[in-house]
Amino acid sequence: MSTSDGRSVRVALLGCGTVGAEVARLLTEQADELAARAGAPLELAGIAVRRPDKHPELPQHLLTADAAALVESDVDVVVELIGGLEPVRTWLLTALRKGKSVVTANKALLAEYSAELSEAADSSGADLYFEASVAGAIPLLRPLRESLAGDRITKVMGIVNGTTNFILSAMDSTGAGYAETLDEASRLGYAEADPTADVDGYDAASKAAILASLAFHSRVTAADVHREGMSGVSASDIAAAKALGRTVKLLAICERVTADDGTESVSARVHPVMIPRSHPLAGVGGAFNAVFVEADAAGELMFYGQGAGGAPTASAVLGDLIAVARNLVVGGRGPRESAHAALPVRPMGQTPTRYHVSLDVADKPGVLAQVAQEFAANGVSIAAVRQRDRLATASLVIVTHLAPDAALDATVTAIGKMDVVHEVVSVMRVEGED
């Protein structure tokens, strides 16, 4: 077995952390079976790590601290598992421009430089695969890029960060607050020492950019994604959601929005959301990931599984590597970037959303009417109202119909200034039918 020019497929591995170590192990231990699947032997030609002396478990003759030289060497495929932007971007562009295919799990890089990387791959005829960049082991990007290429996707909504889902699931089941649940997640190893990228939504925003780009055949970057973290979600928010038969999830939401004049645009956003407990995403607990897709012909689809971890992510990496090797064996190419629709990104303020607003108000006649009048003044329709009287105050919960997000935000700001409103306790967006 060999490639079209009679050689094995030589693989350069950049990075050998949790995922990289699994990839290296599987390439060695399952060499014969992987060769049979690919149609050619997969030869691990080198492993670039920062400090080779820290990896005594790896074949020492394969280790190098010079990633740039490894990329430039006689290899066919570069597998990048380091992360970050530079110098990784430079290395991968070098590989692609020289006709070497790339397999990467680097969501931050793809969310910023996908267009540049795709153009480099197109110009040289190389492949660019990145299944592992979103949702770990879950086969998600290839279905969006290939299986659903003949359909019109209208919405992609999902849990794409296991840390935040673990925290919110624990808050829902125990009633505990955010800070103590984050501490527990850190103790159990579900949260990084610095959890900022996860809990502030940066990780999910990068993934949302990739999902939106593939689903809507348009270039979307991380800067285009509206992002809100989850640190403001309180135990009372979780309790309020339960009272409405809902739960709270940090979701990446990418959708095709059609304006009144028929023009289309893309909305991409990450923020906490109340969803009905009957929704398929509501039952996704722990550190699992799940993505819900709506398409014209296929209808509703859901992809669920392990969203992170060494072995699950390595599974996606090796799946891409096999695909690249098969292309090399037959002299073919994988799917190219599809950005033909070139839909503009819709600003968050113009995106239709629904709000759940909790208020502490004065307990006297006419308060609800005054609050409702402010909603009407901003063109926001009220879907439901719940009121509970307390000593000298009342708790007022309002759920709205769809309205432009800017109109909803302006309404909440105005209500917060009313004399009869003591406090805007919480504001959260709502998805799904009640």
Tab-separated table of C-alpha atoms in Angstrom:
chain	number	residue	atom	x	y	z
A	1	MET	CA	0.000	0.000	0.000
A	2	SER	CA	1.272	3.480	-0.838
A	3	THR	CA	0.276	6.957	-1.947
A	4	SER	CA	-0.202	7.760	-5.615
A	5	ASP	CA	3.537	8.354	-5.970
A	6	GLY	CA	4.499	5.114	-4.197
A	7	ARG	CA	5.240	6.430	-0.683
A	8	SER	CA	3.657	6.101	2.714
A	9	VAL	CA	1.880	9.150	4.107
A	10	ARG	CA	4.403	11.007	6.260
A	11	VAL	CA	2.832	12.862	9.164
A	12	ALA	CA	4.273	15.763	11.189
A	13	LEU	CA	2.673	16.177	14.615
A	14	LEU	CA	2.853	19.656	16.154
A	15	GLY	CA	2.151	19.461	19.878
A	16	CYS	CA	1.983	16.422	22.111
A	17	GLY	CA	-0.239	17.363	25.014
A	18	THR	CA	-3.346	15.456	26.062
A	19	VAL	CA	-4.719	15.125	22.529
A	20	GLY	CA	-1.379	14.908	20.727
A	21	ALA	CA	-0.189	12.074	22.976
A	22	GLU	CA	-3.331	10.102	22.135
A	23	VAL	CA	-2.845	10.707	18.416
A	24	ALA	CA	0.782	9.550	18.610
A	25	ARG	CA	-0.196	6.464	20.607
A	26	LEU	CA	-2.967	5.436	18.212
A	27	LEU	CA	-0.792	6.028	15.153
A	28	THR	CA	1.725	3.611	16.634
A	29	GLU	CA	-0.508	0.996	18.266
A	30	GLN	CA	-3.079	0.803	15.462
A	31	ALA	CA	-0.681	1.299	12.554
A	32	ASP	CA	-1.805	-1.742	10.557
A	33	GLU	CA	-5.516	-1.069	10.914
A	34	LEU	CA	-5.137	2.645	10.119
A	35	ALA	CA	-3.087	1.754	7.032
A	36	ALA	CA	-5.848	-0.571	5.868
A	37	ARG	CA	-8.460	2.158	6.288
A	38	ALA	CA	-6.370	4.854	4.630
A	39	GLY	CA	-4.996	2.753	1.791
A	40	ALA	CA	-1.409	3.585	2.738
A	41	PRO	CA	0.819	3.384	5.829
A	42	LEU	CA	0.666	6.446	8.064
A	43	GLU	CA	4.252	7.179	9.078
A	44	LEU	CA	4.819	9.479	12.057
A	45	ALA	CA	7.798	11.440	10.717
A	46	GLY	CA	8.327	13.833	13.631
A	47	ILE	CA	6.809	15.346	16.756
A	48	ALA	CA	7.384	19.003	17.615
A	49	VAL	CA	7.266	19.825	21.324
A	50	ARG	CA	8.563	22.761	23.311
A	51	ARG	CA	10.861	20.689	25.532
A	52	PRO	CA	11.752	17.263	24.139
A	53	ASP	CA	13.428	16.223	27.417
A	54	LYS	CA	10.038	16.351	29.134
A	55	HIS	CA	8.678	13.500	26.973
A	56	PRO	CA	10.676	10.368	27.829
A	57	GLU	CA	7.675	8.210	26.905
A	58	LEU	CA	7.925	9.188	23.209
A	59	PRO	CA	10.386	7.849	20.604
A	60	GLN	CA	13.309	10.216	21.114
A	61	HIS	CA	14.421	10.128	17.474
A	62	LEU	CA	11.062	11.677	16.461
A	63	LEU	CA	11.187	14.617	18.867
A	64	THR	CA	12.210	18.129	17.894
A	65	ALA	CA	11.826	21.612	19.339
A	66	ASP	CA	11.961	23.130	15.838
A	67	ALA	CA	8.381	23.027	14.582
A	68	ALA	CA	9.140	25.284	11.607
A	69	ALA	CA	11.850	22.917	10.356
A	70	LEU	CA	9.553	19.918	10.772
A	71	VAL	CA	6.884	21.658	8.678
A	72	GLU	CA	9.470	22.370	5.990
A	73	SER	CA	10.738	18.769	5.943
A	74	ASP	CA	9.629	15.942	3.650
A	75	VAL	CA	6.166	15.381	5.139
A	76	ASP	CA	2.758	15.078	3.471
A	77	VAL	CA	0.444	16.113	6.300
A	78	VAL	CA	0.840	18.500	9.234
A	79	VAL	CA	-1.340	17.722	12.262
A	80	GLU	CA	-1.491	20.793	14.508
A	81	LEU	CA	-2.543	20.371	18.156
A	82	ILE	CA	-0.669	23.257	19.800
A	83	GLY	CA	-3.370	25.929	19.777
A	84	GLY	CA	-3.057	29.710	19.745
A	85	LEU	CA	-2.562	32.058	16.822
A	86	GLU	CA	1.131	32.732	16.231
A	87	PRO	CA	3.488	31.203	15.278
A	88	VAL	CA	0.991	28.430	14.435
A	89	ARG	CA	-0.674	30.486	11.707
A	90	THR	CA	2.676	31.016	9.982
A	91	TRP	CA	3.570	27.319	10.185
A	92	LEU	CA	0.247	26.165	8.746
A	93	LEU	CA	0.269	28.726	5.952
A	94	THR	CA	3.777	27.564	5.058
A	95	ALA	CA	2.598	23.942	4.957
A	96	LEU	CA	-0.470	24.678	2.849
A	97	ARG	CA	1.384	26.892	0.373
A	98	LYS	CA	3.872	24.065	-0.142
A	99	GLY	CA	1.046	21.643	-0.902
A	100	LYS	CA	1.126	19.846	2.455
A	101	SER	CA	-2.330	19.072	3.825
A	102	VAL	CA	-3.278	20.263	7.309
A	103	VAL	CA	-5.377	18.695	10.045
A	104	THR	CA	-6.009	21.021	12.987
A	105	ALA	CA	-8.120	21.255	16.147
A	106	ASN	CA	-7.344	24.951	16.579
A	107	LYS	CA	-10.727	26.697	16.832
A	108	ALA	CA	-9.266	30.090	17.741
A	109	LEU	CA	-7.045	30.079	14.655
A	110	LEU	CA	-9.864	28.971	12.351
A	111	ALA	CA	-12.243	31.559	13.787
A	112	GLU	CA	-9.749	34.307	12.922
A	113	TYR	CA	-7.922	33.077	9.823
A	114	SER	CA	-10.116	30.449	8.163
A	115	ALA	CA	-10.348	32.477	4.944
A	116	GLU	CA	-6.585	32.903	4.663
A	117	LEU	CA	-5.926	29.231	5.395
A	118	SER	CA	-8.602	28.108	2.918
A	119	GLU	CA	-7.208	30.320	0.183
A	120	ALA	CA	-3.718	28.895	0.756
A	121	ALA	CA	-5.096	25.362	0.535
A	122	ASP	CA	-7.020	26.144	-2.643
A	123	SER	CA	-4.050	27.725	-4.373
A	124	SER	CA	-1.810	24.686	-3.790
A	125	GLY	CA	-4.364	21.889	-3.974
A	126	ALA	CA	-3.809	20.841	-0.356
A	127	ASP	CA	-6.504	19.707	2.066
A	128	LEU	CA	-7.594	21.583	5.194
A	129	TYR	CA	-9.559	19.481	7.707
A	130	PHE	CA	-10.677	20.615	11.172
A	131	GLU	CA	-13.390	18.316	12.545
A	132	ALA	CA	-11.802	18.296	16.014
A	133	SER	CA	-12.048	22.089	16.356
A	134	VAL	CA	-15.713	21.936	17.440
A	135	ALA	CA	-17.384	19.414	19.770
A	136	GLY	CA	-14.525	16.940	20.116
A	137	ALA	CA	-15.473	13.442	18.982
A	138	ILE	CA	-18.916	14.410	17.682
A	139	PRO	CA	-19.125	14.118	13.874
A	140	LEU	CA	-20.564	17.575	13.271
A	141	LEU	CA	-18.541	19.704	10.868
A	142	ARG	CA	-18.348	17.095	8.112
A	143	PRO	CA	-22.162	16.641	8.087
A	144	LEU	CA	-22.551	20.419	7.847
A	145	ARG	CA	-19.908	20.691	5.134
A	146	GLU	CA	-20.803	17.565	3.138
A	147	SER	CA	-23.927	15.618	4.174
A	148	LEU	CA	-26.149	18.723	4.361
A	149	ALA	CA	-24.524	20.536	1.433
A	150	GLY	CA	-27.677	19.969	-0.626
A	151	ASP	CA	-30.001	21.352	2.049
A	152	ARG	CA	-30.764	24.832	3.313
A	153	ILE	CA	-29.780	25.095	6.978
A	154	THR	CA	-31.760	27.688	8.906
A	155	LYS	CA	-30.403	27.330	12.439
A	156	VAL	CA	-27.562	25.723	14.386
A	157	MET	CA	-27.863	25.931	18.164
A	158	GLY	CA	-25.865	24.035	20.690
A	159	ILE	CA	-23.843	23.378	23.814
A	160	VAL	CA	-20.253	23.512	22.602
A	161	ASN	CA	-18.350	23.966	25.860
A	162	GLY	CA	-18.314	21.171	28.424
A	163	THR	CA	-17.066	23.273	31.345
A	164	THR	CA	-19.971	25.716	31.231
A	165	ASN	CA	-22.482	22.923	30.728
A	166	PHE	CA	-21.112	21.038	33.732
A	167	ILE	CA	-21.452	24.158	35.890
A	168	LEU	CA	-24.972	25.030	34.762
A	169	SER	CA	-26.128	21.411	35.032
A	170	ALA	CA	-24.781	21.246	38.591
A	171	MET	CA	-26.429	24.551	39.508
A	172	ASP	CA	-29.727	23.228	38.156
A	173	SER	CA	-29.543	19.940	40.060
A	174	THR	CA	-28.202	21.257	43.386
A	175	GLY	CA	-29.488	24.823	43.591
A	176	ALA	CA	-25.963	26.036	44.369
A	177	GLY	CA	-24.587	29.376	43.207
A	178	TYR	CA	-22.179	30.034	40.356
A	179	ALA	CA	-19.005	30.658	42.375
A	180	GLU	CA	-19.213	27.513	44.506
A	181	THR	CA	-20.127	25.369	41.500
A	182	LEU	CA	-17.149	26.735	39.541
A	183	ASP	CA	-14.908	25.824	42.479
A	184	GLU	CA	-16.306	22.292	42.434
A	185	ALA	CA	-15.767	22.040	38.668
A	186	SER	CA	-12.145	23.084	39.165
A	187	ARG	CA	-11.649	20.535	41.939
A	188	LEU	CA	-13.011	17.744	39.732
A	189	GLY	CA	-10.888	18.783	36.762
A	190	TYR	CA	-13.742	20.061	34.578
A	191	ALA	CA	-12.498	23.665	34.673
A	192	GLU	CA	-9.057	25.035	33.858
A	193	ALA	CA	-6.965	26.868	36.446
A	194	ASP	CA	-7.919	29.995	34.471
A	195	PRO	CA	-11.474	29.301	33.231
A	196	THR	CA	-11.898	32.667	31.487
A	197	ALA	CA	-11.996	31.320	27.922
A	198	ASP	CA	-14.792	28.935	28.899
A	199	VAL	CA	-16.987	30.861	31.339
A	200	ASP	CA	-16.729	34.177	29.481
A	201	GLY	CA	-17.758	32.522	26.222
A	202	TYR	CA	-14.587	33.016	24.157
A	203	ASP	CA	-14.208	29.304	23.428
A	204	ALA	CA	-17.842	28.970	22.369
A	205	ALA	CA	-17.650	32.139	20.241
A	206	SER	CA	-14.774	30.707	18.186
A	207	LYS	CA	-16.781	27.548	17.623
A	208	ALA	CA	-19.882	29.559	16.711
A	209	ALA	CA	-17.891	31.372	14.019
A	210	ILE	CA	-16.843	28.030	12.510
A	211	LEU	CA	-20.371	26.627	12.663
A	212	ALA	CA	-21.943	29.721	11.100
A	213	SER	CA	-19.359	29.802	8.301
A	214	LEU	CA	-20.056	26.192	7.348
A	215	ALA	CA	-23.823	26.226	7.834
A	216	PHE	CA	-24.509	29.402	5.883
A	217	HIS	CA	-21.687	29.335	3.291
A	218	SER	CA	-20.441	32.711	4.507
A	219	ARG	CA	-17.282	33.908	6.191
A	220	VAL	CA	-17.903	34.575	9.872
A	221	THR	CA	-15.092	35.388	12.311
A	222	ALA	CA	-14.986	35.374	16.099
A	223	ALA	CA	-15.234	39.177	16.032
A	224	ASP	CA	-18.637	38.823	14.315
A	225	VAL	CA	-20.038	36.722	17.161
A	226	HIS	CA	-21.912	38.487	19.951
A	227	ARG	CA	-20.551	37.072	23.194
A	228	GLU	CA	-21.777	37.098	26.792
A	229	GLY	CA	-20.399	34.919	29.562
A	230	MET	CA	-22.205	33.014	32.288
A	231	SER	CA	-20.734	34.498	35.474
A	232	GLY	CA	-23.886	36.591	35.943
A	233	VAL	CA	-26.168	33.540	36.094
A	234	SER	CA	-27.391	33.202	39.680
A	235	ALA	CA	-29.132	30.496	41.660
A	236	SER	CA	-32.267	32.648	41.526
A	237	ASP	CA	-32.074	32.672	37.706
A	238	ILE	CA	-31.949	28.880	37.725
A	239	ALA	CA	-34.900	28.765	40.123
A	240	ALA	CA	-36.872	31.200	37.960
A	241	ALA	CA	-36.230	29.031	34.924
A	242	LYS	CA	-37.461	25.965	36.820
A	243	ALA	CA	-40.648	27.782	37.768
A	244	LEU	CA	-41.292	28.304	34.047
A	245	GLY	CA	-40.499	24.698	33.162
A	246	ARG	CA	-37.146	25.726	31.698
A	247	THR	CA	-33.443	25.305	32.323
A	248	VAL	CA	-30.453	27.559	31.639
A	249	LYS	CA	-27.722	26.705	29.119
A	250	LEU	CA	-24.859	28.675	27.605
A	251	LEU	CA	-25.591	28.259	23.903
A	252	ALA	CA	-23.932	29.079	20.627
A	253	ILE	CA	-26.755	30.178	18.341
A	254	CYS	CA	-26.231	30.656	14.616
A	255	GLU	CA	-29.246	31.378	12.444
A	256	ARG	CA	-30.313	32.633	9.070
A	257	VAL	CA	-32.425	35.768	9.557
A	258	THR	CA	-34.772	37.055	6.857
A	259	ALA	CA	-35.697	40.746	6.972
A	260	ASP	CA	-39.105	42.154	6.013
A	261	ASP	CA	-37.784	43.008	2.554
A	262	GLY	CA	-36.647	39.418	2.000
A	263	THR	CA	-32.910	40.011	2.374
A	264	GLU	CA	-31.016	37.426	4.390
A	265	SER	CA	-28.237	37.738	6.936
A	266	VAL	CA	-26.471	35.617	9.537
A	267	SER	CA	-26.797	36.008	13.289
A	268	ALA	CA	-24.110	34.411	15.451
A	269	ARG	CA	-24.177	34.762	19.220
A	270	VAL	CA	-23.150	33.111	22.488
A	271	HIS	CA	-24.966	33.807	25.746
A	272	PRO	CA	-26.968	32.154	28.544
A	273	VAL	CA	-30.445	31.098	27.457
A	274	MET	CA	-33.568	29.748	29.113
A	275	ILE	CA	-34.877	26.786	27.105
A	276	PRO	CA	-37.897	24.525	27.751
A	277	ARG	CA	-37.109	21.287	29.583
A	278	SER	CA	-38.830	19.505	26.702
A	279	HIS	CA	-36.148	20.713	24.249
A	280	PRO	CA	-33.561	18.044	23.293
A	281	LEU	CA	-30.712	20.280	24.489
A	282	ALA	CA	-32.222	20.676	27.963
A	283	GLY	CA	-31.407	17.099	28.929
A	284	VAL	CA	-27.729	17.341	27.998
A	285	GLY	CA	-25.935	17.224	31.328
A	286	GLY	CA	-22.430	17.200	32.712
A	287	ALA	CA	-19.544	18.009	30.390
A	288	PHE	CA	-21.240	16.655	27.281
A	289	ASN	CA	-21.784	18.664	24.101
A	290	ALA	CA	-24.785	18.653	21.785
A	291	VAL	CA	-25.719	20.646	18.701
A	292	PHE	CA	-29.250	21.004	17.317
A	293	VAL	CA	-29.589	21.693	13.591
A	294	GLU	CA	-32.684	22.814	11.685
A	295	ALA	CA	-32.788	22.476	7.895
A	296	ASP	CA	-35.532	22.850	5.294
A	297	ALA	CA	-35.469	19.301	3.946
A	298	ALA	CA	-33.789	17.290	6.709
A	299	GLY	CA	-35.854	18.905	9.457
A	300	GLU	CA	-34.461	18.740	12.992
A	301	LEU	CA	-31.207	16.900	13.731
A	302	MET	CA	-29.177	16.590	16.910
A	303	PHE	CA	-25.526	15.635	17.361
A	304	TYR	CA	-24.487	14.539	20.858
A	305	GLY	CA	-21.411	13.159	22.571
A	306	GLN	CA	-18.057	13.814	24.222
A	307	GLY	CA	-17.038	17.363	23.402
A	308	ALA	CA	-13.485	17.312	24.728
A	309	GLY	CA	-10.781	15.099	26.196
A	310	GLY	CA	-7.723	13.402	24.809
A	311	ALA	CA	-9.208	10.222	23.343
A	312	PRO	CA	-12.467	11.726	21.991
A	313	THR	CA	-10.684	14.611	20.278
A	314	ALA	CA	-7.989	12.284	18.955
A	315	SER	CA	-10.766	10.255	17.350
A	316	ALA	CA	-11.839	13.290	15.308
A	317	VAL	CA	-8.221	14.132	14.414
A	318	LEU	CA	-7.549	10.611	13.153
A	319	GLY	CA	-10.789	10.642	11.188
A	320	ASP	CA	-9.543	13.729	9.358
A	321	LEU	CA	-6.104	12.204	8.895
A	322	ILE	CA	-7.605	9.092	7.289
A	323	ALA	CA	-9.650	11.288	4.935
A	324	VAL	CA	-6.552	13.250	3.911
A	325	ALA	CA	-4.557	10.034	3.392
A	326	ARG	CA	-7.283	8.574	1.197
A	327	ASN	CA	-7.228	11.691	-0.939
A	328	LEU	CA	-3.447	11.387	-1.307
A	329	VAL	CA	-3.747	7.712	-2.284
A	330	VAL	CA	-6.168	8.378	-5.141
A	331	GLY	CA	-4.759	11.775	-6.076
A	332	GLY	CA	-7.949	13.585	-5.112
A	333	ARG	CA	-8.929	16.503	-2.899
A	334	GLY	CA	-11.354	16.990	-0.075
A	335	PRO	CA	-14.160	19.554	0.041
A	336	ARG	CA	-13.137	23.172	-0.418
A	337	GLU	CA	-14.325	26.241	1.445
A	338	SER	CA	-17.889	27.135	0.519
A	339	ALA	CA	-18.453	30.856	0.986
A	340	HIS	CA	-20.607	31.437	-2.073
A	341	ALA	CA	-23.592	32.870	-0.175
A	342	ALA	CA	-21.495	35.631	1.418
A	343	LEU	CA	-24.347	36.619	3.729
A	344	PRO	CA	-23.659	39.671	5.883
A	345	VAL	CA	-23.533	39.283	9.657
A	346	ARG	CA	-26.520	40.833	11.377
A	347	PRO	CA	-25.696	43.116	14.341
A	348	MET	CA	-26.953	41.812	17.669
A	349	GLY	CA	-29.175	44.839	18.149
A	350	GLN	CA	-31.127	43.929	15.003
A	351	THR	CA	-31.393	40.236	15.842
A	352	PRO	CA	-34.861	39.106	16.972
A	353	THR	CA	-34.765	37.606	20.482
A	354	ARG	CA	-37.037	37.076	23.481
A	355	TYR	CA	-36.362	38.215	27.049
A	356	HIS	CA	-37.199	36.912	30.509
A	357	VAL	CA	-37.156	39.948	32.820
A	358	SER	CA	-37.442	39.717	36.608
A	359	LEU	CA	-38.281	42.917	38.509
A	360	ASP	CA	-38.764	44.008	42.103
A	361	VAL	CA	-41.500	46.647	41.995
A	362	ALA	CA	-43.599	48.704	44.374
A	363	ASP	CA	-46.623	46.795	45.650
A	364	LYS	CA	-49.365	49.224	44.637
A	365	PRO	CA	-52.063	49.483	41.973
A	366	GLY	CA	-51.119	50.465	38.430
A	367	VAL	CA	-47.504	49.300	38.497
A	368	LEU	CA	-48.021	46.527	35.951
A	369	ALA	CA	-49.789	48.937	33.626
A	370	GLN	CA	-46.899	51.427	33.821
A	371	VAL	CA	-44.336	48.721	33.128
A	372	ALA	CA	-46.393	47.312	30.248
A	373	GLN	CA	-46.680	50.789	28.764
A	374	GLU	CA	-42.890	51.063	28.617
A	375	PHE	CA	-42.700	47.770	26.741
A	376	ALA	CA	-45.342	48.995	24.286
A	377	ALA	CA	-43.521	52.298	23.781
A	378	ASN	CA	-40.494	50.349	22.496
A	379	GLY	CA	-42.546	48.069	20.267
A	380	VAL	CA	-42.089	44.996	22.466
A	381	SER	CA	-45.047	42.638	22.937
A	382	ILE	CA	-45.499	40.803	26.247
A	383	ALA	CA	-46.123	37.046	26.049
A	384	ALA	CA	-46.585	36.213	29.745
A	385	VAL	CA	-46.597	37.880	33.182
A	386	ARG	CA	-46.157	36.359	36.639
A	387	GLN	CA	-46.567	38.392	39.824
A	388	ARG	CA	-45.919	37.534	43.473
A	389	ASP	CA	-46.570	39.929	46.338
A	390	ARG	CA	-44.094	40.379	49.192
A	391	LEU	CA	-43.886	42.816	52.098
A	392	ALA	CA	-43.982	46.350	50.600
A	393	THR	CA	-42.764	45.036	47.228
A	394	ALA	CA	-43.854	42.669	44.481
A	395	SER	CA	-41.914	40.341	42.218
A	396	LEU	CA	-42.840	40.786	38.577
A	397	VAL	CA	-41.660	38.388	35.863
A	398	ILE	CA	-42.244	39.261	32.212
A	399	VAL	CA	-41.553	37.066	29.184
A	400	THR	CA	-41.673	38.815	25.823
A	401	HIS	CA	-42.439	37.867	22.261
A	402	LEU	CA	-39.713	38.200	19.608
A	403	ALA	CA	-38.410	41.720	19.119
A	404	PRO	CA	-35.124	43.298	17.988
A	405	ASP	CA	-32.587	42.851	20.757
A	406	ALA	CA	-31.856	46.596	20.849
A	407	ALA	CA	-35.539	47.317	21.507
A	408	LEU	CA	-35.605	44.822	24.355
A	409	ASP	CA	-32.393	46.238	25.826
A	410	ALA	CA	-33.741	49.787	25.607
A	411	THR	CA	-36.939	48.683	27.326
A	412	VAL	CA	-35.070	47.123	30.244
A	413	THR	CA	-32.891	50.225	30.598
A	414	ALA	CA	-35.946	52.487	30.688
A	415	ILE	CA	-37.786	50.270	33.179
A	416	GLY	CA	-34.776	50.304	35.484
A	417	LYS	CA	-35.153	54.097	35.781
A	418	MET	CA	-38.844	54.019	36.747
A	419	ASP	CA	-39.736	55.138	40.287
A	420	VAL	CA	-42.025	52.131	40.796
A	421	VAL	CA	-39.227	49.677	39.916
A	422	HIS	CA	-36.921	49.001	42.851
A	423	GLU	CA	-34.561	46.690	40.960
A	424	VAL	CA	-34.129	44.852	37.676
A	425	VAL	CA	-33.207	41.550	39.310
A	426	SER	CA	-32.217	39.646	36.187
A	427	VAL	CA	-32.515	39.629	32.416
A	428	MET	CA	-32.037	36.518	30.306
A	429	ARG	CA	-32.829	35.603	26.735
A	430	VAL	CA	-35.320	32.853	25.976
A	431	GLU	CA	-35.293	30.253	23.179
A	432	GLY	CA	-37.920	27.724	22.158
A	433	GLU	CA	-41.669	27.592	22.487
A	434	ASP	CA	-43.295	27.450	25.901
